[in-house]
Amino acid sequence: VDHRLTAVLVLATLISAFGSSFQYGYNVAVVNSPSLFIEAFYNSTYMERYGVPMEEEVLTLLWSLSVSMYPLGGLLGSLMVAPLVNKLGRKGTLLFNNIFSIVPAVMMGVSETIRSYEIIIVARVLVGICAGLSSNVVPMYLGEISPKNLRGALGIVPQLFITIGILSAQVLGIRNILGNSTGWPLMLGLTGIPAVVELLLLPLFPESPRYLLIQRGDDTTARKALQRLRGWEEVDEELSEMRLENQSERAEGQLSVVSLLSQASLRWQLTSIIVMNMGQQLSGVNAIYYYADSIYASAGVQENHIQFVTVGTGAVNVVMTIAAVFIVEAAGRRLLLLIGFGICCAACVLLTIALKFQESLSWMPYLSIACIIIYVIGHAIGPSPIPYVVTTEIFRQSSRPAAFMVAGSVHWLCNFTVGLVFPFLERGLGPYSFIIFSGVCLATFIYIWMVVQETKNKTFLEISQMFAKKNKVEIKQAYGDEPLKGSEVGPEDVLSDTAF
């Protein structure tokens, strides 16, 4: 049965994505525009305390800490995913996660008043934890509450809100708005607003029916939740599919990360999400954002116009992610990933050439700007949104929390590494640093071409069946279970490790 969008499903999606994913994007970009004013605040505070100006190296170190504590917090947040979603549920975790947004929002908001820059650095870790949790839990929650024919489209909504968050921070960061010497504490503190909205509204919506049925064993509540989400009474078919999945997984129990890593039946799924998350982050998307301002400057865009071009790039990102929401169910996951990584690879090669001849040919700077925009388009339709969708789809209930923990940790570690290493790459290699990124895109492209299969419109059970063949594990009947009726898919909790 193809299900339609119901008001409950739409609102649950929008509230969780605005309350959690939006903040992730907002906090990625929020320190970018007002950086000069925040650095000036660090300096003047130091001056007040010690009577001498801060040394250049110390200031650079403190500033890079302020920026890089965010992905480090993201890594910590990812490590908390599995224990929290198993204990508090998907919705419960999102509500709990707001602590890590409201507290640091207040801290950053008052940082200037109480003359403390340490509090900003601590707050960046906390708000990073919030991002690490939400970037994994929102896709999991939405993947579990959506019917299979809408899973891809709704799975991209978190990424859409991340791009809207980035764009909002870029707009607010314009000098005449809040990106100035008086407005930046407010700009940093605004991140608490979506959290408050989510805290007030999300409790009105259902928890993931899969979580209620499979992990809590609560049939009645699961049925009610599913009826509210689908907007009709007849949910038996979907419930029996969940029971089927539950029955075929009972022997596995909740998989920890260690047991996840050692399961022959999950080998290719795990490799795939690690490759996709590394590809997503090491393809240079953060470096492109980081580098965009200096590329625009060398392209002859006037200093005070750069902020508007940056906002324009952010807007392109939002528009292309909206496009991805509408085409993912038609085009499929695999095709969008291949097109996206292909475009990014080509854009990086062209960008290297354009930067190399920037000085000698007058029209080259415009080519560089075009490359950045093409790159952003490529990343927005595939590499940015799709890995989350696929992570939800290729793992089943028992292994999904641990899988998101692994995927999230890889994502944030790579994010942290790029942020840390790129300034040195840029100094050492100059324009050639983008060749490394094009290599990463190419390698990811080849892997997806060879290994990743299409998952659109398949049930979670059919997808695990597909991978069982690839993992060379036989699927046997679980001992003592009734044979499963009405499905060509057999349970797979007794896995013979023929692959080893």
Coordinates of C-alpha atoms in Angstrom, one line a residue:
V1 CA 0.0 0.0 0.0
D2 CA 1.4 3.4 -0.9
H3 CA 0.8 5.8 1.9
R4 CA 0.0 9.4 1.7
L5 CA 1.4 12.3 3.7
T6 CA -0.7 12.9 6.8
A7 CA -0.7 16.1 8.9
V8 CA 0.7 14.3 11.9
L9 CA 3.6 12.8 9.8
V10 CA 4.4 16.2 8.2
L11 CA 4.3 18.1 11.5
A12 CA 6.4 15.5 13.4
T13 CA 8.9 15.7 10.5
L14 CA 9.1 19.5 10.4
I15 CA 9.2 20.0 14.2
S16 CA 12.0 17.5 14.8
A17 CA 14.0 18.7 11.8
F18 CA 13.6 22.4 12.8
G19 CA 14.2 21.7 16.5
S20 CA 17.3 19.6 15.9
S21 CA 18.8 19.6 12.4
F22 CA 18.3 23.3 11.8
Q23 CA 20.6 24.0 14.8
Y24 CA 23.3 21.7 13.5
G25 CA 23.5 23.8 10.3
Y26 CA 23.1 27.1 12.1
N27 CA 26.0 26.4 14.4
V28 CA 28.3 25.2 11.6
A29 CA 28.1 28.7 10.0
V30 CA 27.4 31.0 12.9
V31 CA 31.0 31.8 13.9
N32 CA 32.1 32.4 10.3
S33 CA 30.8 36.0 9.6
P34 CA 31.4 37.6 13.0
S35 CA 34.8 36.0 13.5
L36 CA 36.7 39.3 13.5
F37 CA 34.5 40.7 16.2
I38 CA 34.6 37.6 18.4
E39 CA 38.4 37.6 18.1
A40 CA 38.4 41.3 19.1
F41 CA 36.4 40.3 22.1
Y42 CA 38.9 37.6 23.1
N43 CA 41.7 40.1 22.8
S44 CA 40.0 42.9 24.8
T45 CA 39.0 40.5 27.5
Y46 CA 42.5 39.2 27.8
M47 CA 43.8 42.8 27.8
E48 CA 41.4 43.7 30.7
R49 CA 42.6 40.7 32.7
Y50 CA 46.3 40.8 32.2
G51 CA 47.1 44.3 31.0
V52 CA 48.8 43.1 27.8
P53 CA 47.4 42.3 24.4
M54 CA 47.0 38.6 23.5
E55 CA 49.8 37.1 21.4
E56 CA 48.9 36.4 17.8
E57 CA 49.6 32.6 18.2
V58 CA 47.5 32.4 21.3
L59 CA 44.6 34.2 19.6
T60 CA 44.8 31.9 16.6
L61 CA 44.9 28.8 18.9
L62 CA 41.9 30.0 20.9
W63 CA 40.0 30.8 17.8
S64 CA 40.7 27.5 16.1
L65 CA 39.6 25.8 19.4
S66 CA 36.3 27.7 19.3
V67 CA 35.7 26.4 15.8
S68 CA 37.0 22.9 16.1
M69 CA 35.4 22.1 19.5
Y70 CA 32.1 21.9 17.6
P71 CA 32.9 18.8 15.5
L72 CA 34.6 17.3 18.6
G73 CA 31.4 17.8 20.5
G74 CA 29.7 16.2 17.5
L75 CA 31.9 13.1 17.9
L76 CA 31.0 12.9 21.6
G77 CA 27.3 13.3 20.7
S78 CA 27.5 10.4 18.2
L79 CA 29.0 8.1 20.9
M80 CA 25.9 8.8 23.0
V81 CA 23.4 7.8 20.3
A82 CA 23.0 4.1 20.8
P83 CA 22.6 4.1 24.6
L84 CA 20.2 7.0 24.5
V85 CA 17.9 5.9 21.7
N86 CA 17.6 2.4 23.2
K87 CA 16.8 3.8 26.7
L88 CA 14.8 7.0 26.0
G89 CA 13.4 6.2 22.5
R90 CA 13.9 8.3 19.4
K91 CA 11.6 11.1 20.3
G92 CA 12.7 11.0 24.0
T93 CA 16.3 11.4 22.9
L94 CA 15.5 14.4 20.8
L95 CA 13.7 16.0 23.7
F96 CA 16.6 15.3 26.1
N97 CA 19.0 16.6 23.6
N98 CA 17.6 20.1 23.9
I99 CA 19.5 20.5 27.2
F100 CA 22.7 20.6 25.0
S101 CA 21.2 23.5 23.0
I102 CA 19.4 25.7 25.6
V103 CA 22.3 25.7 28.1
P104 CA 25.1 26.7 25.7
A105 CA 22.7 29.2 24.0
V106 CA 22.4 31.0 27.3
M107 CA 26.2 30.7 27.9
M108 CA 27.1 32.2 24.5
G109 CA 24.5 34.9 24.8
V110 CA 25.9 36.2 28.1
S111 CA 29.6 35.6 27.3
E112 CA 30.3 39.2 26.5
T113 CA 28.4 40.6 29.5
I114 CA 30.4 38.4 31.9
R115 CA 33.6 38.9 30.0
S116 CA 34.6 35.3 29.5
Y117 CA 35.8 33.7 26.3
E118 CA 36.3 30.3 27.9
I119 CA 32.6 30.0 28.2
I120 CA 32.2 30.3 24.4
I121 CA 34.7 27.4 23.9
V122 CA 32.8 25.2 26.4
A123 CA 29.5 26.1 24.9
R124 CA 30.8 25.1 21.5
V125 CA 31.5 21.6 22.8
L126 CA 28.0 21.3 24.3
V127 CA 26.3 22.6 21.1
G128 CA 28.4 20.1 19.2
I129 CA 27.1 17.3 21.4
C130 CA 23.6 18.5 20.4
A131 CA 24.5 18.4 16.7
G132 CA 26.1 15.0 17.0
L133 CA 23.0 13.5 18.6
S134 CA 20.5 15.3 16.3
S135 CA 22.4 14.5 13.1
N136 CA 22.0 10.8 13.9
V137 CA 18.7 10.6 15.8
V138 CA 16.5 12.8 13.5
P139 CA 17.1 10.6 10.4
M140 CA 16.6 7.5 12.5
Y141 CA 13.3 8.8 13.9
L142 CA 12.0 10.0 10.5
G143 CA 13.1 6.8 8.8
E144 CA 11.2 4.7 11.3
I145 CA 7.9 6.8 11.3
S146 CA 7.7 7.1 7.5
P147 CA 6.0 4.6 5.2
K148 CA 8.4 3.0 2.7
N149 CA 7.3 5.0 -0.3
L150 CA 8.1 8.3 1.5
R151 CA 11.1 7.2 3.5
G152 CA 13.7 8.7 1.1
A153 CA 11.9 12.1 0.7
L154 CA 11.3 12.5 4.5
G155 CA 14.9 11.2 5.1
I156 CA 16.3 14.2 3.3
V157 CA 14.3 16.8 5.3
P158 CA 16.9 16.8 8.1
Q159 CA 19.6 17.7 5.6
L160 CA 17.3 20.4 4.1
F161 CA 16.9 22.0 7.5
I162 CA 20.7 21.8 8.0
T163 CA 21.1 23.8 4.8
I164 CA 18.4 26.3 5.9
G165 CA 20.2 26.6 9.3
I166 CA 23.5 27.4 7.4
L167 CA 21.7 30.0 5.2
S168 CA 20.0 31.6 8.3
A169 CA 23.3 32.0 10.0
Q170 CA 24.8 33.5 6.8
V171 CA 21.9 36.0 6.5
L172 CA 22.0 37.0 10.1
G173 CA 25.8 37.3 9.8
I174 CA 25.5 40.2 7.3
R175 CA 27.2 43.2 8.8
N176 CA 24.1 45.4 9.0
I177 CA 22.1 42.6 10.7
L178 CA 23.9 40.8 13.5
G179 CA 27.4 40.2 12.1
N180 CA 28.9 43.2 14.0
S181 CA 30.5 44.1 17.2
T182 CA 27.3 44.4 19.2
G183 CA 25.1 41.7 17.6
W184 CA 27.3 38.6 17.7
P185 CA 26.4 37.4 21.3
L186 CA 22.7 37.5 20.3
M187 CA 23.5 35.7 17.0
L188 CA 25.3 32.9 18.9
G189 CA 22.5 32.7 21.5
L190 CA 19.6 32.4 19.0
T191 CA 20.4 28.7 18.6
G192 CA 18.2 28.1 21.8
I193 CA 15.0 29.2 20.1
P194 CA 14.5 26.1 17.9
A195 CA 15.2 23.9 20.9
V196 CA 12.5 25.6 23.0
V197 CA 10.0 25.2 20.1
E198 CA 10.8 21.5 19.9
L199 CA 10.6 21.1 23.6
L200 CA 7.1 22.5 23.6
L201 CA 5.7 20.9 20.5
L202 CA 7.4 17.5 19.9
P203 CA 5.8 15.8 23.0
L204 CA 2.4 16.1 21.2
F205 CA 3.6 13.7 18.5
P206 CA 4.0 9.9 18.6
E207 CA 7.2 8.0 19.4
S208 CA 8.6 5.7 16.6
P209 CA 6.1 2.7 16.3
R210 CA 9.0 0.4 15.5
Y211 CA 10.8 1.4 18.7
L212 CA 7.6 0.9 20.7
L213 CA 6.8 -2.5 19.2
I214 CA 10.3 -4.1 18.7
Q215 CA 12.2 -2.6 21.6
R216 CA 9.5 -1.9 24.2
G217 CA 7.2 -4.8 23.2
D218 CA 4.2 -2.5 23.6
D219 CA 1.7 -3.5 20.9
T220 CA -1.1 -1.2 21.9
T221 CA 0.9 2.0 22.0
A222 CA 2.6 1.1 18.7
R223 CA -0.7 0.5 17.0
K224 CA -2.1 3.8 18.3
A225 CA 1.1 5.7 17.2
L226 CA 1.0 4.1 13.7
Q227 CA -2.8 4.9 13.3
R228 CA -2.1 8.6 14.2
L229 CA 0.9 8.7 11.7
R230 CA -1.0 7.0 8.9
G231 CA -4.3 8.7 9.4
W232 CA -6.4 5.5 9.2
E233 CA -7.3 2.5 11.4
E234 CA -6.0 -0.3 9.1
V235 CA -2.4 -0.6 10.1
D236 CA -2.3 -4.4 10.5
E237 CA -0.2 -5.0 7.4
E238 CA 2.5 -2.7 8.5
L239 CA 2.4 -4.0 12.1
S240 CA 2.8 -7.6 10.9
E241 CA 5.8 -6.5 8.8
M242 CA 7.4 -5.1 12.0
R243 CA 6.6 -8.3 13.9
L244 CA 8.2 -10.2 11.2
E245 CA 11.3 -8.2 11.5
N246 CA 11.1 -8.5 15.3
Q247 CA 10.7 -12.3 15.1
S248 CA 13.7 -12.6 12.7
E249 CA 15.8 -10.5 15.0
R250 CA 15.0 -11.8 18.4
A251 CA 18.1 -14.0 18.7
E252 CA 20.4 -11.0 18.0
G253 CA 19.1 -8.7 20.7
Q254 CA 20.4 -5.1 20.8
L255 CA 23.7 -5.2 19.0
S256 CA 26.5 -3.3 20.5
V257 CA 29.1 -1.6 18.3
V258 CA 31.6 -4.4 19.0
S259 CA 29.2 -7.1 17.9
L260 CA 28.1 -5.0 15.0
L261 CA 31.7 -4.9 13.8
S262 CA 32.2 -8.6 14.1
Q263 CA 29.0 -9.7 12.3
A264 CA 29.6 -11.3 8.9
S265 CA 26.0 -10.6 8.0
L266 CA 26.5 -6.9 8.3
R267 CA 30.0 -6.6 6.7
W268 CA 29.1 -4.8 3.5
Q269 CA 26.4 -2.6 5.1
L270 CA 29.0 -1.4 7.6
T271 CA 31.7 -0.8 5.0
S272 CA 29.2 1.1 2.8
I273 CA 28.2 3.6 5.5
I274 CA 31.8 4.1 6.6
V275 CA 32.8 4.8 2.9
M276 CA 29.8 7.1 2.3
N277 CA 30.4 9.1 5.5
M278 CA 34.1 9.5 4.8
G279 CA 33.3 10.4 1.2
Q280 CA 30.7 13.0 2.4
Q281 CA 33.1 14.8 4.7
L282 CA 36.5 14.2 3.0
S283 CA 35.2 15.3 -0.4
G284 CA 36.0 18.9 0.8
V285 CA 32.6 20.3 1.3
N286 CA 33.6 22.1 4.5
A287 CA 36.8 23.3 2.8
I288 CA 34.8 24.7 -0.1
Y289 CA 32.7 26.7 2.4
Y290 CA 35.9 27.6 4.3
Y291 CA 37.7 28.6 1.1
A292 CA 34.8 30.3 -0.7
D293 CA 35.4 33.7 0.8
S294 CA 39.1 33.8 -0.2
I295 CA 38.2 32.5 -3.7
Y296 CA 35.6 35.2 -4.1
A297 CA 38.1 37.7 -2.9
S298 CA 40.7 36.6 -5.4
A299 CA 38.0 36.5 -8.1
G300 CA 37.7 40.3 -7.6
V301 CA 34.4 40.3 -5.7
Q302 CA 34.5 43.4 -3.5
E303 CA 35.1 42.8 0.2
N304 CA 31.7 44.0 1.3
H305 CA 29.9 42.0 -1.4
I306 CA 31.5 38.7 -0.4
Q307 CA 28.9 38.1 2.3
F308 CA 26.1 38.4 -0.2
V309 CA 27.7 35.9 -2.6
T310 CA 28.2 33.5 0.3
V311 CA 24.5 33.9 1.1
G312 CA 23.8 33.2 -2.6
T313 CA 25.8 30.0 -2.4
G314 CA 23.8 29.0 0.8
A315 CA 20.6 29.6 -1.1
V316 CA 21.6 27.4 -4.0
N317 CA 22.4 24.7 -1.4
V318 CA 18.8 25.0 0.0
V319 CA 17.2 24.9 -3.4
M320 CA 19.1 21.9 -4.6
T321 CA 18.3 20.0 -1.3
I322 CA 14.6 20.8 -1.8
A323 CA 15.0 19.3 -5.4
A324 CA 16.6 16.2 -3.9
V325 CA 13.5 15.7 -1.6
F326 CA 11.3 15.5 -4.7
I327 CA 13.5 13.4 -6.9
V328 CA 14.9 10.8 -4.5
E329 CA 11.9 8.5 -4.7
A330 CA 11.9 8.7 -8.5
A331 CA 15.6 8.6 -9.2
G332 CA 16.6 6.3 -6.3
R333 CA 19.4 6.6 -3.8
R334 CA 22.2 5.1 -5.8
L335 CA 21.8 7.3 -8.9
L336 CA 21.8 10.5 -6.8
L337 CA 24.9 9.5 -5.0
L338 CA 26.7 8.7 -8.3
I339 CA 25.7 11.9 -10.0
G340 CA 26.6 13.9 -6.9
F341 CA 30.0 12.5 -6.3
G342 CA 30.7 12.7 -10.1
I343 CA 29.8 16.4 -10.2
C344 CA 31.9 17.1 -7.1
C345 CA 34.9 15.3 -8.6
A346 CA 34.8 17.2 -11.8
A347 CA 34.2 20.5 -10.1
C348 CA 37.3 20.0 -7.9
V349 CA 39.5 19.2 -10.9
L350 CA 38.2 22.3 -12.8
L351 CA 38.6 24.4 -9.6
T352 CA 42.3 23.4 -9.4
I353 CA 42.9 24.5 -13.0
A354 CA 41.0 27.7 -12.5
L355 CA 42.9 28.6 -9.3
K356 CA 46.2 27.7 -11.1
F357 CA 45.6 30.2 -13.9
Q358 CA 43.7 32.7 -11.8
E359 CA 46.5 35.3 -12.2
S360 CA 47.1 34.9 -15.9
L361 CA 43.6 34.8 -17.4
S362 CA 41.2 37.6 -16.6
W363 CA 38.0 35.3 -16.9
M364 CA 39.4 32.5 -14.7
P365 CA 38.1 33.9 -11.4
Y366 CA 34.6 33.6 -12.8
L367 CA 35.3 30.0 -13.6
S368 CA 36.3 29.5 -9.9
I369 CA 33.0 30.9 -8.7
A370 CA 31.1 28.7 -11.2
C371 CA 33.0 25.7 -9.9
I372 CA 32.1 26.4 -6.3
I373 CA 28.4 26.7 -7.2
I374 CA 28.5 23.5 -9.3
Y375 CA 30.2 21.7 -6.5
V376 CA 27.6 22.9 -4.0
I377 CA 24.8 21.7 -6.4
G378 CA 26.5 18.3 -6.8
H379 CA 27.0 17.8 -3.0
A380 CA 23.4 18.9 -2.2
I381 CA 21.7 16.3 -4.4
G382 CA 23.7 13.3 -3.3
P383 CA 26.6 13.2 -0.9
S384 CA 25.0 15.6 1.7
P385 CA 21.6 14.1 2.2
I386 CA 21.6 10.5 1.0
P387 CA 24.1 8.7 3.4
Y388 CA 21.6 9.3 6.3
V389 CA 18.7 7.8 4.3
V390 CA 20.8 4.8 3.4
T391 CA 22.0 4.2 6.9
T392 CA 18.4 4.0 8.2
E393 CA 17.5 1.7 5.4
I394 CA 20.2 -0.9 5.2
F395 CA 20.3 -1.7 9.0
R396 CA 17.5 -3.3 10.9
Q397 CA 16.0 -2.4 14.3
S398 CA 18.6 -4.2 16.4
S399 CA 21.7 -2.9 14.6
R400 CA 20.4 0.5 13.6
P401 CA 21.4 2.5 16.8
A402 CA 25.0 1.0 16.7
A403 CA 25.2 1.6 13.0
F404 CA 24.3 5.3 13.4
M405 CA 26.9 5.5 16.2
V406 CA 29.6 4.2 13.8
A407 CA 28.4 6.4 10.9
G408 CA 28.2 9.5 13.1
S409 CA 31.6 9.0 14.7
V410 CA 33.2 8.6 11.2
H411 CA 31.3 11.7 10.0
W412 CA 32.4 13.9 12.9
L413 CA 36.0 12.6 13.0
C414 CA 36.4 13.4 9.3
N415 CA 34.7 16.8 9.7
F416 CA 37.1 17.6 12.6
T417 CA 40.1 16.4 10.5
V418 CA 39.3 18.5 7.5
G419 CA 38.8 21.6 9.7
L420 CA 42.1 21.0 11.4
V421 CA 44.2 19.9 8.4
F422 CA 42.9 22.1 5.6
P423 CA 44.6 25.4 6.6
F424 CA 47.9 23.5 6.5
L425 CA 47.0 21.8 3.1
E426 CA 46.2 25.2 1.7
R427 CA 49.5 26.6 2.8
G428 CA 51.5 23.7 1.5
L429 CA 49.7 22.8 -1.7
G430 CA 47.8 26.0 -2.6
P431 CA 45.3 25.3 -5.4
Y432 CA 46.4 21.6 -5.7
S433 CA 44.7 20.8 -2.3
F434 CA 41.5 20.3 -4.3
I435 CA 43.1 17.5 -6.3
I436 CA 43.0 15.4 -3.0
F437 CA 39.3 16.1 -2.7
S438 CA 38.6 15.1 -6.3
G439 CA 40.5 11.8 -5.6
V440 CA 38.3 11.1 -2.6
C441 CA 35.1 11.8 -4.7
L442 CA 36.4 9.5 -7.4
A443 CA 37.2 6.7 -5.0
T444 CA 33.7 7.0 -3.3
F445 CA 32.1 7.1 -6.7
I446 CA 33.8 3.8 -7.7
Y447 CA 32.8 2.1 -4.5
I448 CA 29.2 3.1 -4.8
W449 CA 29.2 1.9 -8.4
M450 CA 30.5 -1.5 -7.5
V451 CA 28.8 -2.2 -4.1
V452 CA 25.8 -0.1 -3.1
Q453 CA 22.5 -1.4 -4.3
E454 CA 19.2 0.5 -4.8
T455 CA 17.0 0.5 -1.7
K456 CA 14.0 2.7 -2.7
N457 CA 10.5 1.3 -2.1
K458 CA 11.8 -1.8 -0.4
T459 CA 10.8 -3.0 3.1
F460 CA 13.6 -3.2 5.7
L461 CA 13.4 -7.0 5.5
E462 CA 13.8 -7.1 1.7
I463 CA 16.9 -4.8 2.0
S464 CA 18.6 -7.1 4.5
Q465 CA 17.8 -10.0 2.2
M466 CA 19.6 -8.2 -0.6
F467 CA 22.7 -7.7 1.5
A468 CA 22.6 -11.3 2.8
K469 CA 23.5 -12.5 -0.7
K470 CA 26.3 -10.0 -0.9
N471 CA 27.7 -11.0 2.5
K472 CA 27.5 -14.7 1.5
V473 CA 25.6 -15.6 4.6
E474 CA 22.8 -18.2 4.4
I475 CA 19.5 -17.3 5.9
K476 CA 18.0 -20.1 7.9
Q477 CA 14.7 -20.5 9.7
A478 CA 15.0 -19.4 13.3
Y479 CA 14.6 -22.3 15.6
G480 CA 11.2 -22.6 17.3
D481 CA 9.6 -19.7 15.4
E482 CA 6.5 -20.3 13.3
P483 CA 7.3 -20.2 9.6
L484 CA 6.5 -16.7 8.4
K485 CA 3.5 -16.4 6.2
G486 CA 2.8 -13.9 3.4
S487 CA 6.4 -13.0 2.8
E488 CA 9.1 -14.3 0.5
V489 CA 11.6 -13.2 3.0
G490 CA 12.8 -15.7 5.7
P491 CA 14.0 -14.6 9.1
E492 CA 17.7 -14.3 9.4
D493 CA 18.7 -14.4 13.0
V494 CA 20.5 -17.7 12.7
L495 CA 23.3 -16.7 10.4
S496 CA 25.8 -19.3 9.3
D497 CA 29.1 -17.6 9.1
T498 CA 30.0 -19.3 5.8
A499 CA 31.7 -16.0 4.9
F500 CA 34.5 -16.5 7.3

